[in-house]
Short mmCIF file of C-alpha atoms in Angstrom, two decimals:
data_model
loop_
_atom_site.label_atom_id
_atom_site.label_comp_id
_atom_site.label_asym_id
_atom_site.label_seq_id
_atom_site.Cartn_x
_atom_site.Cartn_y
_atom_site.Cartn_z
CA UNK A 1 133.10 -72.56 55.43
CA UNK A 2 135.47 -74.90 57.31
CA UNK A 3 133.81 -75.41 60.16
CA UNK A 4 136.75 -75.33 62.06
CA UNK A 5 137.12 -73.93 65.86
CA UNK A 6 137.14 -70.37 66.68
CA UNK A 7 140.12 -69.30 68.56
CA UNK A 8 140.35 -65.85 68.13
CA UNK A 9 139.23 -65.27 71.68
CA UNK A 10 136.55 -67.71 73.36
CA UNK A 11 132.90 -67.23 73.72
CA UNK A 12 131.66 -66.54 77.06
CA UNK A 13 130.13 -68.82 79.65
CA UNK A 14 127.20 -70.43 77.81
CA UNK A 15 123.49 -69.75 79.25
CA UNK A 16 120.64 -71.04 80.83
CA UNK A 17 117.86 -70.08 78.67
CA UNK A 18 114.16 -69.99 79.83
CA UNK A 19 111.20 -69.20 78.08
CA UNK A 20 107.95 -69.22 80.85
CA UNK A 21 104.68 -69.03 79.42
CA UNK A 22 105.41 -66.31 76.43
CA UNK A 23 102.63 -65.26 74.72
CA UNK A 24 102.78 -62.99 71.67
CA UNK A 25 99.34 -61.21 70.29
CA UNK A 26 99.20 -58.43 67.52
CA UNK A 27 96.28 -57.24 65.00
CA UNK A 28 93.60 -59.48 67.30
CA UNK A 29 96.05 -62.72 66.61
CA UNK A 30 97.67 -64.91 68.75
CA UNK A 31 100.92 -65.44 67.28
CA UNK A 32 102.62 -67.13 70.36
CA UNK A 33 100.59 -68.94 72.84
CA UNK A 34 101.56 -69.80 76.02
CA UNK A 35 105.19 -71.41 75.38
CA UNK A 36 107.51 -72.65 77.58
CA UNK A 37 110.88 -73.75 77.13
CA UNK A 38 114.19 -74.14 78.82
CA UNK A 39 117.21 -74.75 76.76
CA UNK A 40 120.19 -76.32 79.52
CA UNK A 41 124.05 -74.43 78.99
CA UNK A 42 126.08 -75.79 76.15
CA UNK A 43 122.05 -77.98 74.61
CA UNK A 44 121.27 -77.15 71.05
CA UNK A 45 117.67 -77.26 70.81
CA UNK A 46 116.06 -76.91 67.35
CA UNK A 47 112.59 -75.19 66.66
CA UNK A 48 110.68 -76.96 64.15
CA UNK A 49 107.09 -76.46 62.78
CA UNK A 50 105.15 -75.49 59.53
CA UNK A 51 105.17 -71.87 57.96
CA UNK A 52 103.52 -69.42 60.11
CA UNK A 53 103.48 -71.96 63.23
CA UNK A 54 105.52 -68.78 65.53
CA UNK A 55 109.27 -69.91 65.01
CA UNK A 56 110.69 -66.67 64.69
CA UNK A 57 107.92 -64.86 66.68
CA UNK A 58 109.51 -66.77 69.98
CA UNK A 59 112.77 -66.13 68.43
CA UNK A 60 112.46 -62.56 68.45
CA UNK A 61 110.89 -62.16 71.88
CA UNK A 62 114.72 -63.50 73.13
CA UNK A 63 116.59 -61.41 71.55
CA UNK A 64 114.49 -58.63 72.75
CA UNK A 65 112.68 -57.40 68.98
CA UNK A 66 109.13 -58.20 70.00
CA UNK A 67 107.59 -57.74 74.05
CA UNK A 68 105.57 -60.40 74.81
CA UNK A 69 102.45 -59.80 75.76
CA UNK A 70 102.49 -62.05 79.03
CA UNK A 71 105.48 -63.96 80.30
CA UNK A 72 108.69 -63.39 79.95
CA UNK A 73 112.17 -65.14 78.53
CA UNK A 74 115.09 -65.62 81.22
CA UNK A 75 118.85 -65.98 80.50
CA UNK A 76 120.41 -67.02 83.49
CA UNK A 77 117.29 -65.99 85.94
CA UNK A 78 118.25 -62.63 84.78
CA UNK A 79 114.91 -61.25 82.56
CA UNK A 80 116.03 -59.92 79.18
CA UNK A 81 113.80 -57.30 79.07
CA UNK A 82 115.34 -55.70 82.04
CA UNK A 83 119.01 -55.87 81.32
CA UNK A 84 121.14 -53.20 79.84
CA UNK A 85 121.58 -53.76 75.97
CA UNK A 86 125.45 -53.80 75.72
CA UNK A 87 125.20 -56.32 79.14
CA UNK A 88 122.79 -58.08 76.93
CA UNK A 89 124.96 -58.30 73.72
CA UNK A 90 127.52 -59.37 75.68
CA UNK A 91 125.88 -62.62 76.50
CA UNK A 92 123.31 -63.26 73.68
CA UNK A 93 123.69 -63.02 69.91
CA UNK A 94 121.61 -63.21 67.37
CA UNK A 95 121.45 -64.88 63.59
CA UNK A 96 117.87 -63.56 62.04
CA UNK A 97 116.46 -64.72 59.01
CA UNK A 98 115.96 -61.82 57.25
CA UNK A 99 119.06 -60.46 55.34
CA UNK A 100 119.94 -56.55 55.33
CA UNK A 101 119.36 -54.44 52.18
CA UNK A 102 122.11 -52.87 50.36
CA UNK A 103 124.39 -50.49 52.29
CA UNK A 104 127.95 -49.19 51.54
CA UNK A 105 130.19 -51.45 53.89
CA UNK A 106 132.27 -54.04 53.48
CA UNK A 107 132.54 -57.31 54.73
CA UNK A 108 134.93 -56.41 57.13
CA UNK A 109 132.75 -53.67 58.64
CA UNK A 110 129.54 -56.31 59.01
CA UNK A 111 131.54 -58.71 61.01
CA UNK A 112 133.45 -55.61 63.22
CA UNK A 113 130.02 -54.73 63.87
CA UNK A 114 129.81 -57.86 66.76
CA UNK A 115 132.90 -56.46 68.50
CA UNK A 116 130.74 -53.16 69.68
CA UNK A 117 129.26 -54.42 72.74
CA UNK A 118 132.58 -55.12 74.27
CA UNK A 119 134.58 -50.92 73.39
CA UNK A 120 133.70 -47.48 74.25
CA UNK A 121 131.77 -45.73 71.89
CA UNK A 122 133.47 -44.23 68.97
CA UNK A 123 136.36 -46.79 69.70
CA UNK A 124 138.37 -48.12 66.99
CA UNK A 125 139.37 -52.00 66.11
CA UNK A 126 142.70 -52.61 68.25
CA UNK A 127 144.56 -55.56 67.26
CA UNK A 128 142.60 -57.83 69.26
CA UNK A 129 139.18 -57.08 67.83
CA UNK A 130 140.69 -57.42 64.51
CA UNK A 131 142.09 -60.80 65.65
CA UNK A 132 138.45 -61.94 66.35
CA UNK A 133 137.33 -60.60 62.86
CA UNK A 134 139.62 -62.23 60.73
CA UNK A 135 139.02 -65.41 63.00
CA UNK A 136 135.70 -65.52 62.45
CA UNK A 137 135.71 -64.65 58.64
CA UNK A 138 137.80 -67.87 58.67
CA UNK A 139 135.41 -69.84 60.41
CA UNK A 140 132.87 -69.29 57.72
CA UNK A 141 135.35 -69.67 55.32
CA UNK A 142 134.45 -66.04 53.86
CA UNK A 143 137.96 -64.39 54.41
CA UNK A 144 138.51 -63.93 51.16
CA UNK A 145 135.49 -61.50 51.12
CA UNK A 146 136.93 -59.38 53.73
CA UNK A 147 137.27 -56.65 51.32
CA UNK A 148 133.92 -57.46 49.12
CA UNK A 149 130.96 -55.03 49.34
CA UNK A 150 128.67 -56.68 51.14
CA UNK A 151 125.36 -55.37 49.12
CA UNK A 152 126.65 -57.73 46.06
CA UNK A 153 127.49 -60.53 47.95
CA UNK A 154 124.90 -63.84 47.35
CA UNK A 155 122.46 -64.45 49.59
CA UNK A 156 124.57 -67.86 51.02
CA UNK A 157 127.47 -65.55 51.28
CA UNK A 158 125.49 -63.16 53.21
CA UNK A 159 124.12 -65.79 55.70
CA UNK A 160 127.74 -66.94 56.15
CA UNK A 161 128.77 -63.37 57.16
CA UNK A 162 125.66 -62.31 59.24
CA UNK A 163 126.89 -66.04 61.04
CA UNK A 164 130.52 -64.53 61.52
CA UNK A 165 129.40 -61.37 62.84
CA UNK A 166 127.51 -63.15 65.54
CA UNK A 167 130.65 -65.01 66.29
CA UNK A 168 132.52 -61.95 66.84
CA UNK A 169 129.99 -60.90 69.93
CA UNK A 170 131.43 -64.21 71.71
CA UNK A 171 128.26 -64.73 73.16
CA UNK A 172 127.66 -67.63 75.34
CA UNK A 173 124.54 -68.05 74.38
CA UNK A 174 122.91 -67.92 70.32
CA UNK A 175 119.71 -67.38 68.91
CA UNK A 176 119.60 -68.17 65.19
CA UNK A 177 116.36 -68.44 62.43
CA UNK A 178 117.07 -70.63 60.13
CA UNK A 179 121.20 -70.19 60.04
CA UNK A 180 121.04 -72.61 57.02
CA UNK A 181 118.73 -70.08 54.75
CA UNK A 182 120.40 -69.81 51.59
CA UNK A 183 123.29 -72.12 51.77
CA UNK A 184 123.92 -75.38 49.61
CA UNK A 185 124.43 -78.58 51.23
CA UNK A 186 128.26 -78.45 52.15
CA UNK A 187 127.87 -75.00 53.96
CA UNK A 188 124.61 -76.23 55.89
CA UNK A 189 126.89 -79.16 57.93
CA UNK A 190 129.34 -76.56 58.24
CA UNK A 191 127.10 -74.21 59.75
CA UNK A 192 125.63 -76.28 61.99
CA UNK A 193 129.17 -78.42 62.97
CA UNK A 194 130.20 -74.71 64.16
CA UNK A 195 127.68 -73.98 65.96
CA UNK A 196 127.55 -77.36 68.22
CA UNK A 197 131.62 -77.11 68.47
CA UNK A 198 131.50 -73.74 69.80
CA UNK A 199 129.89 -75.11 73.13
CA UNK A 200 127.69 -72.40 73.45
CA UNK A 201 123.95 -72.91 74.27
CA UNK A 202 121.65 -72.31 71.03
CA UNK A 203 118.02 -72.26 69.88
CA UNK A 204 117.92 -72.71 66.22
CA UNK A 205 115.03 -72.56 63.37
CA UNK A 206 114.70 -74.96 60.88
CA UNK A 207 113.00 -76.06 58.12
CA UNK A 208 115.07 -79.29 57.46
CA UNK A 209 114.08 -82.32 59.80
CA UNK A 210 116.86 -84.67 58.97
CA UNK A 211 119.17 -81.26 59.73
CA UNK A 212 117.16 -80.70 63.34
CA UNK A 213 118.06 -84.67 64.29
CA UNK A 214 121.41 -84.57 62.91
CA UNK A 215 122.70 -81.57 65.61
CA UNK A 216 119.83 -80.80 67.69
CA UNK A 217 119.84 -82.21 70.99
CA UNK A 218 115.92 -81.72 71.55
CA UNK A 219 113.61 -80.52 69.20
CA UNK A 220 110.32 -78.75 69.98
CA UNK A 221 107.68 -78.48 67.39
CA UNK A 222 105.18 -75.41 67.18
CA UNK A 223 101.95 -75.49 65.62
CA UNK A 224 99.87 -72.64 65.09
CA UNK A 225 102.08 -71.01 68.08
CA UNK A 226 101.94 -73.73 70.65
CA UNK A 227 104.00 -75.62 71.65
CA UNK A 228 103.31 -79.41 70.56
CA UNK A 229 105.82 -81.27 72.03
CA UNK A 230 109.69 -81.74 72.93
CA UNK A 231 112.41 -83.74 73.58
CA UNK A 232 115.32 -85.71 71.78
CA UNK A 233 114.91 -86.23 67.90
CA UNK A 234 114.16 -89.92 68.55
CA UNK A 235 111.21 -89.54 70.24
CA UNK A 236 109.56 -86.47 69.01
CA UNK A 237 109.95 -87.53 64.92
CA UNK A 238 107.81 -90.07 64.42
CA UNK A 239 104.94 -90.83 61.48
CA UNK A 240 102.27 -89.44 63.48
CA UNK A 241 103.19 -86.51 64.36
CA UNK A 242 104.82 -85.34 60.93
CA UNK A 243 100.60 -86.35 59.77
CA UNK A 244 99.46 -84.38 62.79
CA UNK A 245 102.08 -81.13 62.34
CA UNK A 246 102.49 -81.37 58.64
CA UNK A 247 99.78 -83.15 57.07
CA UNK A 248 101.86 -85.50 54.97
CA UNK A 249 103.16 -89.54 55.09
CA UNK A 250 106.12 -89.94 56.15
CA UNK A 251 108.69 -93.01 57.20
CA UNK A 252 111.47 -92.60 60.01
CA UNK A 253 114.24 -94.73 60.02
CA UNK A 254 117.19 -94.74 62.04
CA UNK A 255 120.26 -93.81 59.96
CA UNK A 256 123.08 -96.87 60.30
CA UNK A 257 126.10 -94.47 59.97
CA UNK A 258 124.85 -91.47 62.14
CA UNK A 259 121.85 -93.62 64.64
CA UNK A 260 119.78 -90.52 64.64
CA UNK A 261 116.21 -90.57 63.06
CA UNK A 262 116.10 -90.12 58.83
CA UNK A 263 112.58 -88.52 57.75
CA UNK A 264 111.82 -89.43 53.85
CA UNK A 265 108.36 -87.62 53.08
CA UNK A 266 106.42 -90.31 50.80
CA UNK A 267 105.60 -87.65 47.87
CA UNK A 268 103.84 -89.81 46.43
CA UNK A 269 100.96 -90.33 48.68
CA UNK A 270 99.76 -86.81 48.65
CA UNK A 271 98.64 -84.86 51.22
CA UNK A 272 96.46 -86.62 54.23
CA UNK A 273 92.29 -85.48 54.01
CA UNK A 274 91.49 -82.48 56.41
CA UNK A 275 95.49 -81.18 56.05
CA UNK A 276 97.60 -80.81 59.08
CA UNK A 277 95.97 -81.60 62.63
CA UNK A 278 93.26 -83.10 60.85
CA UNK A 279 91.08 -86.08 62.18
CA UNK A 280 91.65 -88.29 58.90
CA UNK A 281 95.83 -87.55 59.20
CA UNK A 282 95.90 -89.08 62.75
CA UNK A 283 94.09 -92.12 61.32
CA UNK A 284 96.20 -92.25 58.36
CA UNK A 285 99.18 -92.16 60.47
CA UNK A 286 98.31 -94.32 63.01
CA UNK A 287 97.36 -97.13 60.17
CA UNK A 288 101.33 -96.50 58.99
CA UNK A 289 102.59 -98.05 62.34
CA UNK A 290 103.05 -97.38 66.10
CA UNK A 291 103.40 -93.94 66.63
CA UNK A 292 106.46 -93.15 68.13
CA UNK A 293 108.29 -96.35 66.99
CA UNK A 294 111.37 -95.68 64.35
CA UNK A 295 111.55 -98.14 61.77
CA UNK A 296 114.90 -99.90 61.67
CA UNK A 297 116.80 -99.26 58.42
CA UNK A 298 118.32 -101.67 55.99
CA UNK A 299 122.29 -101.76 54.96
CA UNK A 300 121.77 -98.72 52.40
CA UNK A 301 119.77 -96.29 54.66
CA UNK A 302 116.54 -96.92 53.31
CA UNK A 303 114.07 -98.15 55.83
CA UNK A 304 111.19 -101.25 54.91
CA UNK A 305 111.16 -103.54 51.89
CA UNK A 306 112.45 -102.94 48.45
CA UNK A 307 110.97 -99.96 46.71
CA UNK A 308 108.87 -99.90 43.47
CA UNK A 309 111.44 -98.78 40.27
CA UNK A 310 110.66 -95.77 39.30
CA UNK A 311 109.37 -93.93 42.09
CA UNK A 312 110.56 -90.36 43.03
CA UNK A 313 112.45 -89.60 45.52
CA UNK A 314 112.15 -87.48 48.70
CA UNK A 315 110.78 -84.77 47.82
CA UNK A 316 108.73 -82.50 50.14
CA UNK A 317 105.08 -82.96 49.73
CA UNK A 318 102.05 -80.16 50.06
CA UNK A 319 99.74 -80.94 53.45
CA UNK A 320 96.98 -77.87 52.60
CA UNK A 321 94.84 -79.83 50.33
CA UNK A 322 91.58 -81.39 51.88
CA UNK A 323 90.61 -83.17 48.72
CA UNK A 324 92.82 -86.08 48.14
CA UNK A 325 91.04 -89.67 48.57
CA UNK A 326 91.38 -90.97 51.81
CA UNK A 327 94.26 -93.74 51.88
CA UNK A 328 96.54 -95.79 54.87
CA UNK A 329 100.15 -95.77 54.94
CA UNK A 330 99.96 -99.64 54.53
CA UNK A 331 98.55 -99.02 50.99
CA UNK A 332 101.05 -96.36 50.35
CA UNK A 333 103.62 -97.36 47.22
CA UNK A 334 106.99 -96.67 48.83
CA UNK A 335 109.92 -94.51 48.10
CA UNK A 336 112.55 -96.13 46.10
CA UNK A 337 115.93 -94.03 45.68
CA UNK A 338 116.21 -92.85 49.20
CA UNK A 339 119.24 -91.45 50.33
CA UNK A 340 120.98 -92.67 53.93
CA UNK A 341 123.94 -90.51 54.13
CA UNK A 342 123.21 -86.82 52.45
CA UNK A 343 121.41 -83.88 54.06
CA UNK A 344 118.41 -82.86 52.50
CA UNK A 345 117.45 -79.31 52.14
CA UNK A 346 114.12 -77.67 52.63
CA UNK A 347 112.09 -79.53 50.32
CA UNK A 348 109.66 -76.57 49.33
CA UNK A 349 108.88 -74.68 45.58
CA UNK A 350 110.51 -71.83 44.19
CA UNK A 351 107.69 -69.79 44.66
CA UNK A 352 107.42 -70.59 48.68
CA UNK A 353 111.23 -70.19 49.41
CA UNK A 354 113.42 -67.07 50.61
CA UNK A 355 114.49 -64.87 47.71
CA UNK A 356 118.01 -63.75 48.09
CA UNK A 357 117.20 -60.13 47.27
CA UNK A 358 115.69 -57.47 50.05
CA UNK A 359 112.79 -55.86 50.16
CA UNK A 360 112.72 -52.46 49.24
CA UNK A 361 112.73 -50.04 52.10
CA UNK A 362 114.58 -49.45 55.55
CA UNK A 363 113.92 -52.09 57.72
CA UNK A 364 113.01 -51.69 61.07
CA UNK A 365 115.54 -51.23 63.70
CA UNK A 366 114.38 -54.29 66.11
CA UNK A 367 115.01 -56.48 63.14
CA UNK A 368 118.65 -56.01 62.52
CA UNK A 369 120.56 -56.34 65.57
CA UNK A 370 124.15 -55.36 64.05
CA UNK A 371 125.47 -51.73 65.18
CA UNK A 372 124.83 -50.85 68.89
CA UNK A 373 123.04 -48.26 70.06
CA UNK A 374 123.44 -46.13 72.65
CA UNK A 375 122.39 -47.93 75.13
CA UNK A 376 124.78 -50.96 73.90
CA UNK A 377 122.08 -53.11 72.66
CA UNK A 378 122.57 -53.72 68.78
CA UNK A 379 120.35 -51.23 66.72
CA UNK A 380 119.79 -51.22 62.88
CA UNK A 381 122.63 -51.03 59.79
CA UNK A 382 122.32 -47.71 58.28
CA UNK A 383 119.43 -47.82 55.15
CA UNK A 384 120.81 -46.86 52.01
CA UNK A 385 120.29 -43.65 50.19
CA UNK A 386 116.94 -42.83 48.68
CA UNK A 387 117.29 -43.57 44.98
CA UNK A 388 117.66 -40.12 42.50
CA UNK A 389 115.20 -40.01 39.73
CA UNK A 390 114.83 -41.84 37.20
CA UNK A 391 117.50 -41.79 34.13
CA UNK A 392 116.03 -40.45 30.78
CA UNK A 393 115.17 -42.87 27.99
CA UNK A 394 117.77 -42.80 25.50
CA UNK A 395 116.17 -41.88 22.22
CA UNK A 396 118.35 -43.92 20.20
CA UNK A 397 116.74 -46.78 21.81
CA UNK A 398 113.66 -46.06 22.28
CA UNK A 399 112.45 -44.74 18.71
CA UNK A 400 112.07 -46.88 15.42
CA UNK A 401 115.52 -47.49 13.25
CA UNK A 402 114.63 -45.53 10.65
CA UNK A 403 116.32 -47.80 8.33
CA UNK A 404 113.60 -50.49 9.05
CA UNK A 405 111.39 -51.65 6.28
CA UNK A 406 108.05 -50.61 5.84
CA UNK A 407 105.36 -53.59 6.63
CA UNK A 408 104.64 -55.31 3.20
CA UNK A 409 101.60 -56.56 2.40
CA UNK A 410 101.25 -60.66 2.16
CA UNK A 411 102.14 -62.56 -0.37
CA UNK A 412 104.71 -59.32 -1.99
CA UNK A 413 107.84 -60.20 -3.38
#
């Protein structure tokens, strides 16, 4: 991925986005409660919050997969849910998380897939929507793959490809869950340096704080689908409310090179008594330091005094425990090792992060806004073909050699 600047035809006029009061509620939960948000044209504002807190819940409701079930999201006063899908697509595209099962198209077709919204039905690729695909194939650096099935692609090949496609729809305005899913550290700046040069307005998941302060221009933080707070990385980073949010310690420095806040989770400390929003992790956090304050970092990136030898380095720590001993920041041993310079990615196990291959099944349509429908709006990539039944055991595999040996008894010759 190059990261370099899509010319192949410009996006369109980026949005206004407004999210008043949007409340989501399904099987007697409240998955989204009462969240309001307003994202200026050309601001990249990052969503940021613990599993399960209603990132792509919100998400969804813009791009028209879920209904709230009060308030509504408006893109340029104009309410989503009342505009015509291909007027929709026009302006708005979408990035999801999850990634498509295996279908018979190539690379090529995913991406041509964004340049429906704007021909007839049935049309063709002229030379200018082919133009715009091989642009943004570039873009992601993936134009190689143009010709590549896309069911054995990996899954950070897939995200960069789903990211192209989105291009193509030259949308002024982008929705995208966790765009950096998948991809190793090189492709993650890339990803994200795209997205700010395209000048387009964007609401992004993530998972990776130092990520969110790096390109974000706010940040709003969801907990348990509300809204906590919001505003620029600076302010909205700080020790106590990664202990309130999270449930873990945590410094904040401000980077030298880049002057945007550097989170370095103190693994070391385990997670704060009561877990995230707990009583004991606001005391713990306030005993770190004023809330709110970032701590000024020294010439290598790494904020405080020198750290103990030996000690790990910033890895993510656990905040669902409620059994650790109660300790302050103050008595915390500190981090030595730190990096200043490199983005980090989601610090989280194997077991808790996205696998690269798809669940079995179709998936449903409002999930997979590639191919439009008729109504314009983009509908679901065809499912594959239901699997034929099972091959036969081979019997030369299955049954005993019958030149094996007989079991001797112990102690034979």
């Amino acid at each position: 991925m190059t990261g370099g600047p899509v010319t192949g035809g410009a996006p369109g006029a980026p949005g206004a986005l407004r999210l008043e009061s949007v409340t989501v509620a399904a099987g007697g939960r409240t998955l989204v409660d009462a969240v309001s948000l307003d994202v200026a044209p050309g601001e990249v504002v990052g969503l940021v919050g613990p599993n399960g807190a209603g990132k792509t819940t919100l998400l969804r409701t813009v791009y028209r997969a879920v209904r709230p079930t009060s308030g509504r999201v408006l893109l340029d006063g104009d309410d989503v849910r009342t505009l015509p899908g291909r007027r929709l697509a026009r302006r708005l595209a979408a990035v999801l998380q999850e990634t498509p099962g295996a279908f018979e198209l190539t690379v090529y077709d995913v991406v041509a897939m964004g340049r429906t919204p704007h021909k007839r039905a049935f049309a063709g690729d002229d030379a200018a929507d082919r133009a715009v695909i091989a642009d943004c194939l570039a873009a992601v650096g993936a134009a190689e793959l143009a010709a590549a099935p896309f069911d054995r692609l990996s899954g950070g090949e897939k995200q960069r490809v789903l990211i192209a496609r989105a291009l193509a729809q030259r949308a002024g305005t982008m929705v995208l869950d966790e765009p950096t899913n998948h991809l190793d550290l090189r492709h993650q700046l890339d990803a994200l340096r795209l997205v700010r040069g395209l000048g387009v307005t964007a609401l992004v998941a993530l998972h990776d704080l130092n990520l969110a302060a790096a390109f974000c221009d706010r940040i709003c933080v969801l907990r348990a689908g509300r809204a906590v707070t919001a505003g620029p990385p600076a302010d909205v980073l700080t020790p106590a409310l990664l202990a309130e949010v999270y449930g873990v310690v945590a410094e904040v420095a401000v980077h030298p090179a880049t002057a945007r806040p550097q989170v370095t989770v103190l693994p070391d400390a385990g997670p704060l008594p009561g877990g995230a929003g707990g009583a004991a992790g606001r005391r713990a956090a306030a005993a770190g330091g004023t809330a709110g304050a970032l701590r000024p970092a020294d010439a290598g990136g790494v904020p405080g005094p020198p750290r103990a030898a030996g000690a790990s380095g910033a890895a993510g720590a656990s905040g669902a425990s409620g059994t650790s001993e109660p300790r302050s920041a103050a008595d915390l041993p500190r981090v030595a090792g730190a990096s200043g310079a490199s983005a980090t990615p989601d610090p989280r196990s194997a077991a808790d992060s996205p696998r690269a291959a798809s669940p079995p099944g179709p998936y449903p349509a409002a999930h997979l806004p590639c191919a439009a429908d008729s109504d314009g709006m983009p509908g679901p990539i065809p499912a594959p073909d239901p699997p034929g039944p099972p091959a036969a055991a081979d019997p030369l595999q299955s049954a005993p050699s019958a030149a094996a040996d007989p079991p001797r008894p112990k102690g034979a010759p």
